[in-house]
Amino acid sequence: MKKSSLVLLLAVLAGTPTARAADIIGTVTLNGTPPPEVPYTPLMNDPTCGAMYTTTPTTHFYVVGSNHELANAIVSLKGITGKSTGANQPPVTLDQKGCLYVPQILAIQTGQKLVVKNSDSCIHNVHCVPAVSGNPESNQVQMPGGPDLTFAFPQPEMFMKFKCDVHPWMFAWVSVYDSPYFGMSDKEGKFIIKNVPPGKYTVEADHRKLGTLTKDVEVKDSDVTVDFAFDVK
Ligand SMILES: [Cu+2]
């Protein structure tokens, strides 16, 4: 047995408290009634795209549950850089389906692959427009049944815009983090930031339409709960 393994075994047997990473968990909610979603009328006016729907789809800017739970808020540790594990993480997929990007809000790490698919029977033109220097702009046609497109970005950036030059209503927003310490709220408003080392942090919640909230927390050796409540502007 290696000496390091022996030390670990003895520590476990003795019940010695060792500093361990904990999770930051919480719920994101929205107070108030958000503005109504916008029907994708131009989509319906496009013969090819419109034929994919029987009723007009709408935007999903505010995904809110019956108890005010808010989805698509990205919660992250502020000011953590240079900790990316993105190159070793599985790719994240962005699909084009029904002439819309699915999902429209994503979060990845620097160096992590973003794979863009075209599940439609029509052509799309994937055009990412980064605002941060060092993240390359890219503009590529993607045929129906064509090969996936793969992207990766070296610099952190909030809500980088992806658009389609064929269909001007198509947008996705990709946030790029320089660490693994982020999580997105789901339809129950719940998020999790896993394996956070002990320390004091500012936790930031970002929603593309609602802005940013922050809270300070201290992580010790057990999970910490941090809830965020946005207000309709
Ligand atoms: Cu398109």
Tab-separated table of C-alpha atoms and ligand atoms in Angstrom:
chain	number	residue	atom	x	y	z
A	1	MET	CA	0.000	0.000	0.000
A	2	LYS	CA	1.275	3.416	-0.919
A	3	LYS	CA	2.002	5.753	1.947
A	4	SER	CA	-0.583	8.276	0.673
A	5	SER	CA	-3.268	5.563	0.582
A	6	LEU	CA	-2.363	4.479	4.082
A	7	VAL	CA	-2.661	8.028	5.398
A	8	LEU	CA	-6.074	8.369	3.763
A	9	LEU	CA	-7.240	5.028	5.147
A	10	LEU	CA	-6.131	5.929	8.648
A	11	ALA	CA	-7.872	9.302	8.377
A	12	VAL	CA	-11.111	7.597	7.328
A	13	LEU	CA	-10.872	4.986	10.090
A	14	ALA	CA	-10.201	7.625	12.700
A	15	GLY	CA	-13.079	9.749	11.481
A	16	THR	CA	-10.664	12.621	11.162
A	17	PRO	CA	-12.439	15.648	9.741
A	18	THR	CA	-10.717	16.595	6.524
A	19	ALA	CA	-11.651	19.635	4.461
A	20	ARG	CA	-13.945	18.366	1.742
A	21	ALA	CA	-15.597	20.060	-1.143
A	22	ALA	CA	-19.282	20.792	-0.700
A	23	ASP	CA	-22.124	21.660	-3.022
A	24	ILE	CA	-23.855	25.026	-3.210
A	25	ILE	CA	-27.526	24.384	-3.858
A	26	GLY	CA	-30.549	26.621	-4.046
A	27	THR	CA	-33.705	27.766	-5.735
A	28	VAL	CA	-34.223	30.716	-8.052
A	29	THR	CA	-37.614	32.429	-8.095
A	30	LEU	CA	-39.245	35.349	-9.867
A	31	ASN	CA	-41.478	37.855	-8.054
A	32	GLY	CA	-44.155	39.442	-10.183
A	33	THR	CA	-45.677	38.691	-13.544
A	34	PRO	CA	-43.256	38.766	-16.466
A	35	PRO	CA	-44.222	40.399	-19.765
A	36	PRO	CA	-46.016	38.108	-22.206
A	37	GLU	CA	-43.893	35.982	-24.500
A	38	VAL	CA	-43.645	37.014	-28.137
A	39	PRO	CA	-45.106	34.822	-30.893
A	40	TYR	CA	-42.593	33.783	-33.562
A	41	THR	CA	-44.694	35.278	-36.352
A	42	PRO	CA	-41.802	35.541	-38.876
A	43	LEU	CA	-41.140	31.824	-38.346
A	44	MET	CA	-44.741	31.015	-39.259
A	45	ASN	CA	-44.471	33.267	-42.318
A	46	ASP	CA	-41.540	31.213	-43.593
A	47	PRO	CA	-43.074	28.409	-45.708
A	48	THR	CA	-40.563	25.737	-44.680
A	49	CYS	CA	-40.362	26.588	-40.984
A	50	GLY	CA	-44.036	27.461	-40.606
A	51	ALA	CA	-45.031	24.048	-41.982
A	52	MET	CA	-43.393	22.441	-38.912
A	53	TYR	CA	-46.027	23.931	-36.571
A	54	THR	CA	-49.794	23.841	-36.206
A	55	THR	CA	-49.803	26.697	-33.681
A	56	THR	CA	-47.404	29.623	-33.499
A	57	PRO	CA	-44.540	28.967	-31.075
A	58	THR	CA	-43.536	31.764	-28.696
A	59	THR	CA	-40.338	32.944	-27.076
A	60	HIS	CA	-39.368	31.433	-23.716
A	61	PHE	CA	-37.648	34.401	-22.152
A	62	TYR	CA	-39.224	33.709	-18.744
A	63	VAL	CA	-39.681	30.054	-17.838
A	64	VAL	CA	-41.609	30.329	-14.572
A	65	GLY	CA	-43.391	27.609	-12.563
A	66	SER	CA	-46.633	27.844	-10.622
A	67	ASN	CA	-44.734	28.656	-7.419
A	68	HIS	CA	-42.576	31.350	-9.063
A	69	GLU	CA	-39.714	28.919	-9.784
A	70	LEU	CA	-37.467	30.442	-12.426
A	71	ALA	CA	-35.512	28.336	-14.932
A	72	ASN	CA	-32.525	29.349	-17.071
A	73	ALA	CA	-30.746	31.440	-14.458
A	74	ILE	CA	-27.060	30.600	-14.362
A	75	VAL	CA	-25.548	30.652	-10.894
A	76	SER	CA	-21.772	30.852	-10.612
A	77	LEU	CA	-18.939	31.729	-8.276
A	78	LYS	CA	-17.801	35.227	-9.058
A	79	GLY	CA	-14.191	35.999	-9.805
A	80	ILE	CA	-12.950	32.416	-10.127
A	81	THR	CA	-10.660	32.195	-13.142
A	82	GLY	CA	-8.020	29.864	-14.448
A	83	LYS	CA	-9.785	26.808	-13.025
A	84	SER	CA	-11.363	25.484	-16.201
A	85	THR	CA	-11.670	21.735	-16.605
A	86	GLY	CA	-13.497	22.238	-19.889
A	87	ALA	CA	-11.018	20.401	-22.077
A	88	ASN	CA	-11.754	17.193	-20.132
A	89	GLN	CA	-15.532	17.545	-20.003
A	90	PRO	CA	-18.045	15.972	-22.389
A	91	PRO	CA	-19.345	18.266	-25.130
A	92	VAL	CA	-22.523	20.288	-24.694
A	93	THR	CA	-25.065	20.066	-27.517
A	94	LEU	CA	-26.929	22.934	-29.147
A	95	ASP	CA	-29.564	21.732	-31.606
A	96	GLN	CA	-31.509	23.477	-34.329
A	97	LYS	CA	-34.993	22.039	-34.324
A	98	GLY	CA	-38.198	23.519	-35.689
A	99	CYS	CA	-36.209	26.533	-36.917
A	100	LEU	CA	-35.275	27.422	-33.341
A	101	TYR	CA	-32.171	26.891	-31.267
A	102	VAL	CA	-32.717	24.268	-28.551
A	103	PRO	CA	-31.885	25.098	-25.819
A	104	GLN	CA	-31.618	28.864	-26.104
A	105	ILE	CA	-29.641	29.360	-22.881
A	106	LEU	CA	-26.493	27.296	-22.307
A	107	ALA	CA	-23.420	27.383	-20.110
A	108	ILE	CA	-20.060	25.817	-20.895
A	109	GLN	CA	-16.485	26.102	-19.721
A	110	THR	CA	-13.603	27.627	-21.608
A	111	GLY	CA	-12.085	24.939	-23.817
A	112	GLN	CA	-15.184	22.754	-23.597
A	113	LYS	CA	-16.642	21.602	-26.882
A	114	LEU	CA	-20.000	22.960	-27.986
A	115	VAL	CA	-21.487	20.724	-30.687
A	116	VAL	CA	-24.123	22.338	-32.918
A	117	LYS	CA	-26.537	20.004	-34.713
A	118	ASN	CA	-29.083	20.564	-37.442
A	119	SER	CA	-32.083	18.295	-36.818
A	120	ASP	CA	-34.177	20.173	-39.366
A	121	SER	CA	-34.762	19.354	-43.017
A	122	CYS	CA	-33.747	22.896	-43.974
A	123	ILE	CA	-30.494	24.790	-44.145
A	124	HIS	CA	-29.282	26.916	-41.214
A	125	ASN	CA	-26.367	29.308	-40.901
A	126	VAL	CA	-24.720	29.175	-37.503
A	127	HIS	CA	-23.191	32.539	-36.700
A	128	CYS	CA	-21.650	33.180	-33.302
A	129	VAL	CA	-20.871	36.785	-32.448
A	130	PRO	CA	-18.613	36.949	-29.385
A	131	ALA	CA	-18.167	40.293	-27.629
A	132	VAL	CA	-14.976	39.346	-25.777
A	133	SER	CA	-11.625	39.640	-27.541
A	134	GLY	CA	-9.987	36.248	-28.022
A	135	ASN	CA	-13.256	34.421	-28.654
A	136	PRO	CA	-13.435	33.874	-32.423
A	137	GLU	CA	-16.435	34.879	-34.511
A	138	SER	CA	-17.623	32.035	-36.719
A	139	ASN	CA	-20.132	31.914	-39.544
A	140	GLN	CA	-20.892	28.511	-41.044
A	141	VAL	CA	-23.593	27.056	-43.247
A	142	GLN	CA	-25.068	23.818	-41.959
A	143	MET	CA	-26.993	21.725	-44.446
A	144	PRO	CA	-29.832	19.415	-43.449
A	145	GLY	CA	-28.224	16.135	-42.470
A	146	GLY	CA	-24.856	17.871	-42.578
A	147	PRO	CA	-22.055	17.159	-40.143
A	148	ASP	CA	-22.118	18.671	-36.673
A	149	LEU	CA	-20.245	21.908	-36.109
A	150	THR	CA	-17.888	22.085	-33.139
A	151	PHE	CA	-16.993	25.242	-31.254
A	152	ALA	CA	-14.808	26.034	-28.253
A	153	PHE	CA	-13.954	29.372	-26.693
A	154	PRO	CA	-10.809	30.344	-24.768
A	155	GLN	CA	-12.198	33.352	-22.874
A	156	PRO	CA	-15.014	33.656	-20.339
A	157	GLU	CA	-18.006	35.540	-21.723
A	158	MET	CA	-21.572	36.064	-20.551
A	159	PHE	CA	-24.435	35.330	-22.924
A	160	MET	CA	-22.461	35.089	-26.159
A	161	LYS	CA	-24.870	35.450	-29.050
A	162	PHE	CA	-25.490	32.684	-31.571
A	163	LYS	CA	-27.749	33.604	-34.451
A	164	CYS	CA	-28.834	32.167	-37.783
A	165	ASP	CA	-28.323	34.308	-40.857
A	166	VAL	CA	-31.088	32.453	-42.720
A	167	HIS	CA	-33.729	32.824	-39.997
A	168	PRO	CA	-33.419	36.193	-38.221
A	169	TRP	CA	-35.569	35.134	-35.236
A	170	MET	CA	-33.155	32.344	-34.209
A	171	PHE	CA	-30.946	33.073	-31.188
A	172	ALA	CA	-29.079	31.109	-28.551
A	173	TRP	CA	-27.034	32.582	-25.705
A	174	VAL	CA	-23.966	30.713	-24.555
A	175	SER	CA	-22.198	31.715	-21.343
A	176	VAL	CA	-18.583	30.616	-21.040
A	177	TYR	CA	-16.968	30.173	-17.625
A	178	ASP	CA	-13.339	29.800	-16.693
A	179	SER	CA	-14.174	27.264	-13.979
A	180	PRO	CA	-16.548	24.345	-13.377
A	181	TYR	CA	-18.298	26.276	-10.605
A	182	PHE	CA	-21.640	27.101	-12.154
A	183	GLY	CA	-25.079	25.579	-12.530
A	184	MET	CA	-28.305	26.474	-14.310
A	185	SER	CA	-31.694	26.582	-12.639
A	186	ASP	CA	-34.113	23.948	-13.925
A	187	LYS	CA	-37.897	24.038	-14.216
A	188	GLU	CA	-38.153	23.653	-10.432
A	189	GLY	CA	-35.862	26.676	-10.104
A	190	LYS	CA	-33.194	24.431	-8.594
A	191	PHE	CA	-29.495	24.704	-9.282
A	192	ILE	CA	-26.383	22.993	-7.974
A	193	ILE	CA	-22.744	24.029	-8.041
A	194	LYS	CA	-20.795	20.895	-7.271
A	195	ASN	CA	-17.586	20.248	-5.369
A	196	VAL	CA	-16.824	23.745	-4.183
A	197	PRO	CA	-13.668	23.906	-2.063
A	198	PRO	CA	-14.013	25.524	1.368
A	199	GLY	CA	-13.784	29.305	1.296
A	200	LYS	CA	-15.678	32.559	1.113
A	201	TYR	CA	-17.370	33.319	-2.187
A	202	THR	CA	-19.675	35.735	-3.894
A	203	VAL	CA	-22.331	33.726	-5.697
A	204	GLU	CA	-23.829	35.369	-8.757
A	205	ALA	CA	-27.133	34.550	-10.469
A	206	ASP	CA	-27.514	35.771	-14.047
A	207	HIS	CA	-30.693	35.758	-16.107
A	208	ARG	CA	-30.573	37.124	-19.630
A	209	LYS	CA	-33.653	39.303	-19.225
A	210	LEU	CA	-33.603	39.940	-15.484
A	211	GLY	CA	-29.978	40.849	-14.848
A	212	THR	CA	-27.703	39.837	-11.989
A	213	LEU	CA	-28.103	39.118	-8.282
A	214	THR	CA	-25.270	38.324	-5.874
A	215	LYS	CA	-24.956	36.828	-2.413
A	216	ASP	CA	-21.952	36.129	-0.204
A	217	VAL	CA	-21.513	32.659	1.237
A	218	GLU	CA	-18.956	30.705	3.171
A	219	VAL	CA	-18.448	27.071	2.274
A	220	LYS	CA	-17.108	24.883	5.043
A	221	ASP	CA	-17.454	21.118	5.068
A	222	SER	CA	-21.142	20.700	4.294
A	223	ASP	CA	-23.547	21.746	1.573
A	224	VAL	CA	-24.706	25.361	1.589
A	225	THR	CA	-28.101	26.637	0.442
A	226	VAL	CA	-28.343	29.983	-1.352
A	227	ASP	CA	-31.654	31.135	-2.826
A	228	PHE	CA	-32.165	33.969	-5.289
A	229	ALA	CA	-35.344	35.952	-5.952
A	230	PHE	CA	-35.474	38.136	-9.050
A	231	ASP	CA	-38.049	40.896	-9.453
A	232	VAL	CA	-39.809	41.659	-12.711
A	233	LYS	CA	-38.282	44.883	-13.968
B	1	CU	CU	-31.806	28.868	-39.291
